[in-house]
Coordinates of C-alpha atoms in Angstrom, one line a residue:
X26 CA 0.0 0.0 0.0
X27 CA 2.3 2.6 1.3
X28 CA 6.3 2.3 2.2
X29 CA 5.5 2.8 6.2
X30 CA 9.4 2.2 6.8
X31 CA 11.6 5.0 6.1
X32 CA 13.9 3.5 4.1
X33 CA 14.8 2.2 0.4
X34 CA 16.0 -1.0 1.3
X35 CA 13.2 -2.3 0.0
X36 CA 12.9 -0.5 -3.2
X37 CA 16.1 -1.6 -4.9
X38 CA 17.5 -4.0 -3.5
X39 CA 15.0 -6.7 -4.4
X40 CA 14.7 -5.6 -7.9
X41 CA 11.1 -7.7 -7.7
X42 CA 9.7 -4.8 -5.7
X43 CA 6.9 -2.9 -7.7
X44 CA 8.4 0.6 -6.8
X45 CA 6.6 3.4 -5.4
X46 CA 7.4 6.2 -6.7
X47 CA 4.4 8.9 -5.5
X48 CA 3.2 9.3 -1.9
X49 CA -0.8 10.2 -3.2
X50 CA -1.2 7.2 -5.3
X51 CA 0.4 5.0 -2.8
X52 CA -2.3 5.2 -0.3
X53 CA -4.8 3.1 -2.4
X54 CA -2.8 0.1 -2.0
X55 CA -4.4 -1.4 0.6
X56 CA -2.5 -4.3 2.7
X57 CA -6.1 -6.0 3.2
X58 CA -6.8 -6.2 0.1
X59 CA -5.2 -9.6 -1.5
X60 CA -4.7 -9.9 -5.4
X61 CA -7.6 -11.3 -7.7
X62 CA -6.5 -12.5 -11.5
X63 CA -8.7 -10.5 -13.8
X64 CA -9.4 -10.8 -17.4
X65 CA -7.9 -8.7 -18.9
X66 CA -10.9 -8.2 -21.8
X67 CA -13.1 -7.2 -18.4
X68 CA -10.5 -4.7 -17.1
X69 CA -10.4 -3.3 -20.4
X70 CA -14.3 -2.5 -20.4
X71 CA -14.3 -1.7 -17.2
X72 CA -11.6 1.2 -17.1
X73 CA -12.9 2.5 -20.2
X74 CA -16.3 2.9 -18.9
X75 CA -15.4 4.1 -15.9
X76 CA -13.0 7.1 -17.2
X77 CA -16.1 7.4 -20.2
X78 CA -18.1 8.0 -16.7
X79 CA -15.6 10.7 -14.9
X80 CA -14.9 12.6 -18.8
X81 CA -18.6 13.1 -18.9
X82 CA -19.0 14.2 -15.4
X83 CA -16.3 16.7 -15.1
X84 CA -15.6 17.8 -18.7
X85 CA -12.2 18.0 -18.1
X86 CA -10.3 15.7 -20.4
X87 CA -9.5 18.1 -23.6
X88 CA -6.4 18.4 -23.4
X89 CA -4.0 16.4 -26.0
X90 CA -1.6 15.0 -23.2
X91 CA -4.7 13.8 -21.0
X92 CA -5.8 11.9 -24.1
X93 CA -2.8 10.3 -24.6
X94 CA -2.2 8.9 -21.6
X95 CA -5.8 8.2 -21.3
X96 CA -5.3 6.1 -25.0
X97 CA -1.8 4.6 -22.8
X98 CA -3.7 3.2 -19.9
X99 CA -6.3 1.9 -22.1
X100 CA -3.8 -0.2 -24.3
X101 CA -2.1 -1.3 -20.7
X102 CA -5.2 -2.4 -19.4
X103 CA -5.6 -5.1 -21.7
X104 CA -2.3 -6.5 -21.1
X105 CA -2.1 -9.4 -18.7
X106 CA -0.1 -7.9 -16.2
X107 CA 3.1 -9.9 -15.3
X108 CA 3.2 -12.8 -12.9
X109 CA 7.1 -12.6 -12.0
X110 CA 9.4 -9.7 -11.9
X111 CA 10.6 -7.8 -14.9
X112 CA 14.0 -8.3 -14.6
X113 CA 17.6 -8.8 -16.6
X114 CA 20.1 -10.6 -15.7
X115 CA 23.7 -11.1 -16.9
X116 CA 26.1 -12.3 -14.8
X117 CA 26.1 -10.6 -11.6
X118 CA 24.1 -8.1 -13.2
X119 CA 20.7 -7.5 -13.1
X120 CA 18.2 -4.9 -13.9
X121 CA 14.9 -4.3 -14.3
X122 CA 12.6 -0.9 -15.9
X123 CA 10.3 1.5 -14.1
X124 CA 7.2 2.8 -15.3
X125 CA 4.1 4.0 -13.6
X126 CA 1.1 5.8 -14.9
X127 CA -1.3 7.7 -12.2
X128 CA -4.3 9.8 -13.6
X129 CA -6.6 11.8 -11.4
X130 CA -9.8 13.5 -12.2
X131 CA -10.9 16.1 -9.8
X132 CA -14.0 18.0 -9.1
X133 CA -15.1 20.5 -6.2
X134 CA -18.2 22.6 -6.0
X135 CA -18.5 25.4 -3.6
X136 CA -14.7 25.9 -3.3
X137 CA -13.2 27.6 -0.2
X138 CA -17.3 27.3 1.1
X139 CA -17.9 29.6 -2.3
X140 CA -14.9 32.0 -1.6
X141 CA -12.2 30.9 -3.8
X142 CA -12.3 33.9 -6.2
X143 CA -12.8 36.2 -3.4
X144 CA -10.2 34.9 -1.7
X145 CA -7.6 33.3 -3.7
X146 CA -8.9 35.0 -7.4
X147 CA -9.9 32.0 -9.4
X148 CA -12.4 29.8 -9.1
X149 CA -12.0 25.6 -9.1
X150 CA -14.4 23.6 -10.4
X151 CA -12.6 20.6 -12.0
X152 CA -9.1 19.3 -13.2
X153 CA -7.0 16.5 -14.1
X154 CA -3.8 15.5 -13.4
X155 CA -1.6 13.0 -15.0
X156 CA 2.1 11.4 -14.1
X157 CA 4.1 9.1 -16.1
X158 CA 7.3 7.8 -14.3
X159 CA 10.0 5.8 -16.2
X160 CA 13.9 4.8 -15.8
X161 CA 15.7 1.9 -14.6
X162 CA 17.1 0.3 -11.8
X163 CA 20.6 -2.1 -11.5
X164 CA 22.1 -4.3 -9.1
X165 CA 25.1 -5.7 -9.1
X166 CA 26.0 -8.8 -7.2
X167 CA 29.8 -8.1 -5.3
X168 CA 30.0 -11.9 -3.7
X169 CA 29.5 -10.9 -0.3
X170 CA 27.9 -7.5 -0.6
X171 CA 26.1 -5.2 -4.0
X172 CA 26.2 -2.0 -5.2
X173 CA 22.4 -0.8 -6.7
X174 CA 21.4 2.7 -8.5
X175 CA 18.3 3.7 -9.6
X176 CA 17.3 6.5 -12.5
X177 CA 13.8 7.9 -13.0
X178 CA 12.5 10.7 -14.5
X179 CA 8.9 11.9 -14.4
X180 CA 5.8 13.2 -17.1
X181 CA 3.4 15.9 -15.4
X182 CA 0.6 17.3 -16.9
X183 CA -2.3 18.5 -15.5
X184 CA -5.2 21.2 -16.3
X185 CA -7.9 23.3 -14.7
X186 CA -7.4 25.2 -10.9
X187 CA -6.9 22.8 -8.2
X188 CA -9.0 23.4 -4.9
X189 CA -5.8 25.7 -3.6
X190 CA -5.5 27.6 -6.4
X191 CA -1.9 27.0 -5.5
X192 CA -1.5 27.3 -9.8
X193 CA -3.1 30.9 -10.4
X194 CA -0.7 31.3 -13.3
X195 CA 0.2 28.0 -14.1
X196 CA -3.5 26.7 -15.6
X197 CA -1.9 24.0 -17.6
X198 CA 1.5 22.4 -16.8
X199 CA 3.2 20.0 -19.0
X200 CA 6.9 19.0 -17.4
X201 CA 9.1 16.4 -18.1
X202 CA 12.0 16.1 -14.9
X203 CA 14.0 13.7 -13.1
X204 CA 12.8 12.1 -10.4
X205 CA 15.4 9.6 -8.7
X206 CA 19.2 9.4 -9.5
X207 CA 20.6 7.4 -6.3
X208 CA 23.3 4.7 -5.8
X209 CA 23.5 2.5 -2.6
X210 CA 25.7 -0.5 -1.1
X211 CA 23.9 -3.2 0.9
X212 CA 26.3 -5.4 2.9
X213 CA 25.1 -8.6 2.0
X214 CA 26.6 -11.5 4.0
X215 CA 29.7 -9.3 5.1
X216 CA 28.7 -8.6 8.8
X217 CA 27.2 -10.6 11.2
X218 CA 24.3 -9.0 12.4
X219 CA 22.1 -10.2 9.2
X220 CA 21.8 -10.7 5.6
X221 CA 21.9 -6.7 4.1
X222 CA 22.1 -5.5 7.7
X223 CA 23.9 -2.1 6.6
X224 CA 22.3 -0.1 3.8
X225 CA 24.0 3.1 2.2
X226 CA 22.6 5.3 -0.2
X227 CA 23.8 8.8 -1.8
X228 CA 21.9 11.1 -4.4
X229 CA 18.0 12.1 -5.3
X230 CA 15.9 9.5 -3.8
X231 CA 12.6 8.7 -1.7
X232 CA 13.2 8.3 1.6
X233 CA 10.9 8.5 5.0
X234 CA 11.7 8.3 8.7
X235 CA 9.1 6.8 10.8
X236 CA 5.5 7.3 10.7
X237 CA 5.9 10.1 7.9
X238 CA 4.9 12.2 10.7
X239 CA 8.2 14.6 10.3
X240 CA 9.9 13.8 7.5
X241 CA 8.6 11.6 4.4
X242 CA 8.3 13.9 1.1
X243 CA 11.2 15.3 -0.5
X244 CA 9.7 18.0 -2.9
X245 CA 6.6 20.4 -3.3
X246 CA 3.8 19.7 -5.9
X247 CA 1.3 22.2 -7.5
X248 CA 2.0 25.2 -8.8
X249 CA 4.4 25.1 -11.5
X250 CA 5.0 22.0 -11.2
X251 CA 1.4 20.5 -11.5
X252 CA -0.5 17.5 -10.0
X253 CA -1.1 18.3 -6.1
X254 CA -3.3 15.8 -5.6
X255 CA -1.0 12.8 -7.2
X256 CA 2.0 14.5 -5.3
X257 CA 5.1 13.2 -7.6
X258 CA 8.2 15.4 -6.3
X259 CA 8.7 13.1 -3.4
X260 CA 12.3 12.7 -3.5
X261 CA 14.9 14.7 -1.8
X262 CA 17.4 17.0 -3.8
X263 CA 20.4 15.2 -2.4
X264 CA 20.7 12.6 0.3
X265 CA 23.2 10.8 2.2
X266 CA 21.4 7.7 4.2
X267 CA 22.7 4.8 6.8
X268 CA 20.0 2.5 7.5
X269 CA 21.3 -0.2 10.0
X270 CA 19.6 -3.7 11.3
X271 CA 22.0 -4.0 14.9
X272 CA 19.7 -6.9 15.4
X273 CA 16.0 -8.2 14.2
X274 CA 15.0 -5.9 17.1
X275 CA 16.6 -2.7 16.8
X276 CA 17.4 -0.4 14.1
X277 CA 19.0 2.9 13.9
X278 CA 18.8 5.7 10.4
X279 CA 21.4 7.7 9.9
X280 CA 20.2 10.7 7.2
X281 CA 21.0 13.7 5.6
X282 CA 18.7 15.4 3.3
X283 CA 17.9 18.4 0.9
X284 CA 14.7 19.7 0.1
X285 CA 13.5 19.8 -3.7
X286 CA 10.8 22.9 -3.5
X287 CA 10.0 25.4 -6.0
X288 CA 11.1 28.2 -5.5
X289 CA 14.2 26.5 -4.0
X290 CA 14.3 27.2 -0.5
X291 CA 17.9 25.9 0.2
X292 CA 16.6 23.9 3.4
X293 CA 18.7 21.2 4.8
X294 CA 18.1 18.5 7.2
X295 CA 20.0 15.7 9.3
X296 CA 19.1 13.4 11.7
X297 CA 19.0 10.1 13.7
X298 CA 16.2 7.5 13.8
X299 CA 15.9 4.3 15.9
X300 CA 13.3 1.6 16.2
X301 CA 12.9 -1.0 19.0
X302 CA 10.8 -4.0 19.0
X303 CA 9.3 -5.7 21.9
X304 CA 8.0 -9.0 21.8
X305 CA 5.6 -9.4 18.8
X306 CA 3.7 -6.6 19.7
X307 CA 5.6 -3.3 20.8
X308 CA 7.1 -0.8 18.4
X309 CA 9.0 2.0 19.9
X310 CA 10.9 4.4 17.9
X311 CA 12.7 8.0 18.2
X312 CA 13.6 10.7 16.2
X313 CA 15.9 14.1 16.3
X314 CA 16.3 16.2 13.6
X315 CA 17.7 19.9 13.0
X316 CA 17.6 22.0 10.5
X317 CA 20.3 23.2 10.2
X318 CA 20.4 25.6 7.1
X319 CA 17.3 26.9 5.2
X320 CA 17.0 30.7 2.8
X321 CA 13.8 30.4 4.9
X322 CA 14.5 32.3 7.8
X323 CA 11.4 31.1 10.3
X324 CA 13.1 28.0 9.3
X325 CA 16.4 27.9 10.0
X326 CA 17.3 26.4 13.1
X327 CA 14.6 24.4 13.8
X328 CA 14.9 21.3 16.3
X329 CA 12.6 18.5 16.8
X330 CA 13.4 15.8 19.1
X331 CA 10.2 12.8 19.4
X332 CA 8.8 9.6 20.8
X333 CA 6.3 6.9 19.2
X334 CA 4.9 4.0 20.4
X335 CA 2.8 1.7 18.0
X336 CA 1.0 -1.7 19.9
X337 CA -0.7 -4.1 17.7
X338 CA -2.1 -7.1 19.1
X339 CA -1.6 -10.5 17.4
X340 CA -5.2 -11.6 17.7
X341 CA -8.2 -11.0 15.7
X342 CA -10.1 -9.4 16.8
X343 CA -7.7 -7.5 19.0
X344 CA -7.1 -3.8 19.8
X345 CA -4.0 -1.4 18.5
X346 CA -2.6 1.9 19.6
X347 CA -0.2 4.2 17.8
X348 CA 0.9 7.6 19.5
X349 CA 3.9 10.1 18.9
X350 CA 5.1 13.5 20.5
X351 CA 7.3 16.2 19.1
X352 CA 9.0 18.6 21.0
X353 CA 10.0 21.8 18.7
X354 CA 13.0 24.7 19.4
X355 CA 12.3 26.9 16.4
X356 CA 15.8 29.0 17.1
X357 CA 15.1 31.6 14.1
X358 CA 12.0 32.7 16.1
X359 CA 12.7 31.4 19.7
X360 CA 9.9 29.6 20.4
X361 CA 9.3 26.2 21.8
X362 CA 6.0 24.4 20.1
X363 CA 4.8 20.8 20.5
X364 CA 2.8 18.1 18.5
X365 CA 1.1 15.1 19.5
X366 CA -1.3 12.3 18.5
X367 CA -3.0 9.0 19.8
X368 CA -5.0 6.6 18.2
X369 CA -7.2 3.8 19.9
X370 CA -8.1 0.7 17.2
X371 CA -10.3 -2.2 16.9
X372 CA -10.2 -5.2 14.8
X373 CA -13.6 -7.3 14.8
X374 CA -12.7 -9.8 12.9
X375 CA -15.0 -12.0 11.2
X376 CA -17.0 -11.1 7.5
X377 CA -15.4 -8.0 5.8
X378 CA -12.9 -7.5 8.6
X379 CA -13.9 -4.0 10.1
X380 CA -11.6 -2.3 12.0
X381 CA -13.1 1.1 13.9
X382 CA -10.7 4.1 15.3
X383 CA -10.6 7.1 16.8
X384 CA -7.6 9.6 16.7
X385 CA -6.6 13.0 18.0
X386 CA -4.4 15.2 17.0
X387 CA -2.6 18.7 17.7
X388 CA -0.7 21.0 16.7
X389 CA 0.8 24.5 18.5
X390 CA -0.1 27.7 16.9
X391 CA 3.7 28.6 15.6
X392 CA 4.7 24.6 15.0
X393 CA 6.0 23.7 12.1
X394 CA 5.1 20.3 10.6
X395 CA 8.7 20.0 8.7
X396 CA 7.6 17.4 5.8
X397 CA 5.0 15.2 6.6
X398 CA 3.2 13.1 4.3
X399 CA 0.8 9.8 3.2
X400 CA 0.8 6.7 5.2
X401 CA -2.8 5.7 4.6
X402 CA -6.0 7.3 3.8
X403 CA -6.3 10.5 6.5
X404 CA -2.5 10.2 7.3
X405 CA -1.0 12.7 7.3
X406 CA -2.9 14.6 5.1
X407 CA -6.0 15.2 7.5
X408 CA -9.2 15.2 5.5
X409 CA -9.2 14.5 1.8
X410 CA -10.3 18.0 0.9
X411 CA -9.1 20.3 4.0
X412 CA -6.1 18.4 4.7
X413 CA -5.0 18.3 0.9
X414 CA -5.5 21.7 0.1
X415 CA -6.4 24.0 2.9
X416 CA -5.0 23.4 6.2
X417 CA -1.3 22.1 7.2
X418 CA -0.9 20.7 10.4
X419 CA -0.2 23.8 12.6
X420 CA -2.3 25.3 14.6
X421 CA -4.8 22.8 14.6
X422 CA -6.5 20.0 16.3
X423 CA -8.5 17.3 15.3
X424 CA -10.7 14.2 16.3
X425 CA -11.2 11.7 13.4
X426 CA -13.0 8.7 13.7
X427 CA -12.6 6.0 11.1
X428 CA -14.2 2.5 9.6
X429 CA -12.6 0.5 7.1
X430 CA -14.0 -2.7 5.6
X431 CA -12.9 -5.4 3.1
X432 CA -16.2 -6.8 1.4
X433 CA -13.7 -8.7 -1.1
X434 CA -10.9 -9.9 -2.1
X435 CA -10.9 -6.8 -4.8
X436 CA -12.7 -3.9 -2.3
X437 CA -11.8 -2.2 0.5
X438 CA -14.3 0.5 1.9
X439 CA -13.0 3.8 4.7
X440 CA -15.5 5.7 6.1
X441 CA -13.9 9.0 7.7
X442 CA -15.4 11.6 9.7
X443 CA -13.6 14.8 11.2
X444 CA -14.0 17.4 13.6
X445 CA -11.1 20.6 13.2
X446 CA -11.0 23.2 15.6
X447 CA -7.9 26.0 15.9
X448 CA -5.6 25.6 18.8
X449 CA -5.4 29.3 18.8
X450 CA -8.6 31.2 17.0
X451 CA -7.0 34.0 15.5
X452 CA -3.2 32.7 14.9
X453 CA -1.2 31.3 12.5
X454 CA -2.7 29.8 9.3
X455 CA -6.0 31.8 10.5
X456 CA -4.2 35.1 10.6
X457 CA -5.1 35.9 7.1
X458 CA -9.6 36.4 7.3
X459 CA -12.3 37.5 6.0
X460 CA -12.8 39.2 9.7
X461 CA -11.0 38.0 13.2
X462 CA -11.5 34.6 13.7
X463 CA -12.9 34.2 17.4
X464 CA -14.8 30.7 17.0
X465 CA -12.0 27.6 17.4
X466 CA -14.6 25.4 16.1
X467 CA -13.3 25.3 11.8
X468 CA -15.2 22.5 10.1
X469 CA -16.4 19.0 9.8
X470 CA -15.4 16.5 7.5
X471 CA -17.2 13.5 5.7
X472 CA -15.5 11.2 3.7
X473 CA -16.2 8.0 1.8
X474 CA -13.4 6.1 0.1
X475 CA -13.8 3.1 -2.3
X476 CA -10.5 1.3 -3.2
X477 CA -10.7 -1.3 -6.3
X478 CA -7.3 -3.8 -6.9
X479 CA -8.0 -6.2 -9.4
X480 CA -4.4 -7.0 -9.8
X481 CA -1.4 -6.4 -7.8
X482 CA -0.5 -3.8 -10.9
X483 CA -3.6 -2.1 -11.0
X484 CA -6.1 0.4 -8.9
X485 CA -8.8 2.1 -9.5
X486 CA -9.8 4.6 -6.7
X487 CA -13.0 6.7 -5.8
X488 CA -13.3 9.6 -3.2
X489 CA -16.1 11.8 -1.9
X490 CA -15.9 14.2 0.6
X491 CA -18.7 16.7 2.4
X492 CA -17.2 19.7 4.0
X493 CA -19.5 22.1 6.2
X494 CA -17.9 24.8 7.6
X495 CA -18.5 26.2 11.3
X496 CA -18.2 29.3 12.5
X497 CA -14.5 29.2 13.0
X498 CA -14.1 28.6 9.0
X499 CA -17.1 31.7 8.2
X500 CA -15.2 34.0 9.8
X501 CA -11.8 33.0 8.2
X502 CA -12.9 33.0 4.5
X503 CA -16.4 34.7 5.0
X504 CA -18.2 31.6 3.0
X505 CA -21.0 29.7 4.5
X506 CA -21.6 27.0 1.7
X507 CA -20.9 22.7 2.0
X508 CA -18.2 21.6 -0.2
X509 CA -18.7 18.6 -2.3
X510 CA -15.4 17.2 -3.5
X511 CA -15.5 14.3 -5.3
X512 CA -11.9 12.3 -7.2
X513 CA -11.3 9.4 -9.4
X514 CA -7.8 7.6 -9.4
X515 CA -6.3 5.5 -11.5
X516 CA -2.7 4.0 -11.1
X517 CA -0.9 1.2 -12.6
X518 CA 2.6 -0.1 -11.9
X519 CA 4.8 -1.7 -13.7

């Protein structure tokens, strides 16, 4: 579904690995969902009734490159997708292509609760976005250790507003750019603490920490660069990793890392991650990271040091808990700010496997959330039209409560409601209103999620969301209308 670990030892080194190589389209790739052979004469008439569907409902697909790739996924889908890696080898060579395909169409009515133009001067109604990655990946064998690299480089295009209106002057964005250019040593057999136990890696690559909580995405999307919702620039300008099994217990990440935004912000990052396991159920992990140089000057000199604890229980049903803090020394500004979350879960068991949970979440007025990103559906991007185009995690707080269900093999089913209300009314991201924001309550959120994998290469995703203001978000943006957001994903990887 999602790389949860932080590290690429994963990615390359097993060269059978279907790469990820997005954080937005990874989240459809549910765990619970197991793979289903499809005809491929069925997935061909259903994708192309289902984009027929979305083309007619959001009039968005006029644009030559959407076409294309439209025509592209249409002649993939009636390929039978392959049952063992694609993969070379000669020698102690071996290599193996990349390509991915995500599409996205997009709709919102009552933007900004019918204050986008007032507010931001466009208006959103609907858009598409579009990402083609392709390159290659090597591996060469070195008898008792291997050297791997990696080469991507990625196809944006995309059309219309987004719900931001983080493109004003950048309607339609077509882009070709690279993506990943990294090279790593795994260890192999060499040491003694496990087969690959030490993992090295230097250049422009993915790479998360933890629970994507801090750090997880390497670039900035929209704009232009296109496609915000499908998120592509997730690798890091430059990178120097360490990722280290001591035992099959403990493990420590070792990291340097640049951030790729637009405009270039100059920020960089270093830090130290450990993991501990207890027992079968018990996962505790910690993480410091400073940043230590950044053009942004609120930036610079920011600090976080934080604790997680993650319990699941090895029954079924059974209950689960996940929590983190951060502590924050924000030395541009001298402030001290904190962030925290806990999670309760519930696993019923039995037909379609539900699993119930409730989280909270908060966020100091002043905190910055550094460069979070997707785990699964509502993490960390809080609300699937708020939290992916509205509101960061600052100043905030949050209760969401959350179903998921498996009726098949094939479906998986989330039901997500939220509750946002500002830590402080009239601070931070609120500072900016219609008129002074004295209400904490913001908004609710609805959202229903409908996750299709009818083979282990190919998704299909719908999402509707229902956002009502409350006082707290009339006063900010002066808008009193419901959003209705409603998005249709399709990925498939090679």
């Amino acid at each position: 579904m999602h790389r949860v670990n932080c590290t690429l030892k994963s990615t390359v080194y097993n060269l059978n690995h279907q790469v990820n190589h997005n954080n937005r389209s990874a989240i459809i790739r549910s765990p619970v969902i197991s793979e289903m052979e499809t005809p491929a004469s069925d997935l061909t008439e259903l994708g192309k009734d289902a984009m027929k569907r979305l083309s007619t409902r959001l009039n968005i697909f006029r644009k030559p490159t959407a076409l294309i790739i439209l025509c592209v996924i249409s002649a993939m889908s009636q390929a039978v997708a392959p049952q063992e890696e694609q993969m070379d080898r000669s020698g102690d060579l071996a290599y193996r292509p990349i390509f991915s395909v995500d599409l996205a169409g997009i709709s919102v009515a009552n933007n900004l609760f019918g204050r986008d133009r007032q507010r931001r001067g466009e208006h959103a109604t609907s858009w598409y976005e579009s990402v083609v990655n392709f390159g290659g990946a090597g591996f060469w064998d070195l008898d008792k250790s291997a050297v791997w690299a990696e080469v991507s480089v990625l196809g944006i295009s995309s059309g219309g507003y987004d719900a931001s209106i983080s493109n004003p002057d950048s309607k339609y964005v077509n882009r070709l750019e690279l993506h990943e250019a990294v090279v790593g040593w795994q260890s192999g057999n060499m040491f003694d603490m496990g087969y690959n136990a030490v993992n090295l890696a230097i250049g422009r690559q993915n790479y998360r920490v933890g629970r994507s909580f801090l750090i997880a995405k390497g670039g900035a999307d929209g704009g232009k660069r296109g496609s915000l919702w499908i998120g592509p620039h997730s690798s890091w300008y430059n990178s120097a990793t360490a990722d280290i099994d001591i035992n099959k217990n403990a493990s420590v990440n070792v990291f340097y890392l640049s951030r790729d935004d637009l405009p270039y912000s100059d920020t960089h990052l270093a830090g130290i991650n450990t993991d501990l396991k207890f027992g079968d159920n018990w996962l505790f992990g910690a993480i410091i990271v400073d940043v230590f140089a950044s053009d942004d000057k609120d930036r610079r000199n920011t600090f976080d040091a934080s604790v997680r604890a993650t319990y699941n229980a090895d029954n079924n049903p059974g209950w689960g808990m996940d929590t983190q803090y951060v502590w924050q020394h924000r030395g541009a500004l001298n402030l001290q700010k904190n962030a925290w979350f806990t999670e309760g879960s519930w696993n019923f068991g039995g037909p379609f496997s539900p699993r119930l949970s409730y989280r909270y979440a908060s966020f100091d007025n002043d905190y910055d959330p550094l460069f979070y990103s997707s785990t699964t559906w509502g993490t960390w991007y809080q609300g699937e039209y708020l939290g992916q185009y509205i509101l960061t995690n600052t100043n905030l707080a949050s209760h969401q409560a959350k179903l998921v269900m498996a009726p098949s093999k094939e479906w998986t089913l989330s039901v997500l409601y939220y509750y946002f209300l500002a830590n402080t009314a009239n601070g931070g991201q609120l500072t900016d209103s219609f008129e002074p924001v004295t209400d904490p309550a913001f908004a609710q959120e609805y959202n229903l999620i409908a996750d299709w994998r009818p083979t282990d290469t190919m998704k299909l995703s719908f999402v509707g969301a229902i956002t009502a203001p409350l006082e707290g978000a009339t006063q900010w943006t002066g808008g009193s209308k419901t959003v209705e957001y409603f998005l249709l994903i399709f990925s498939y990887d090679f």
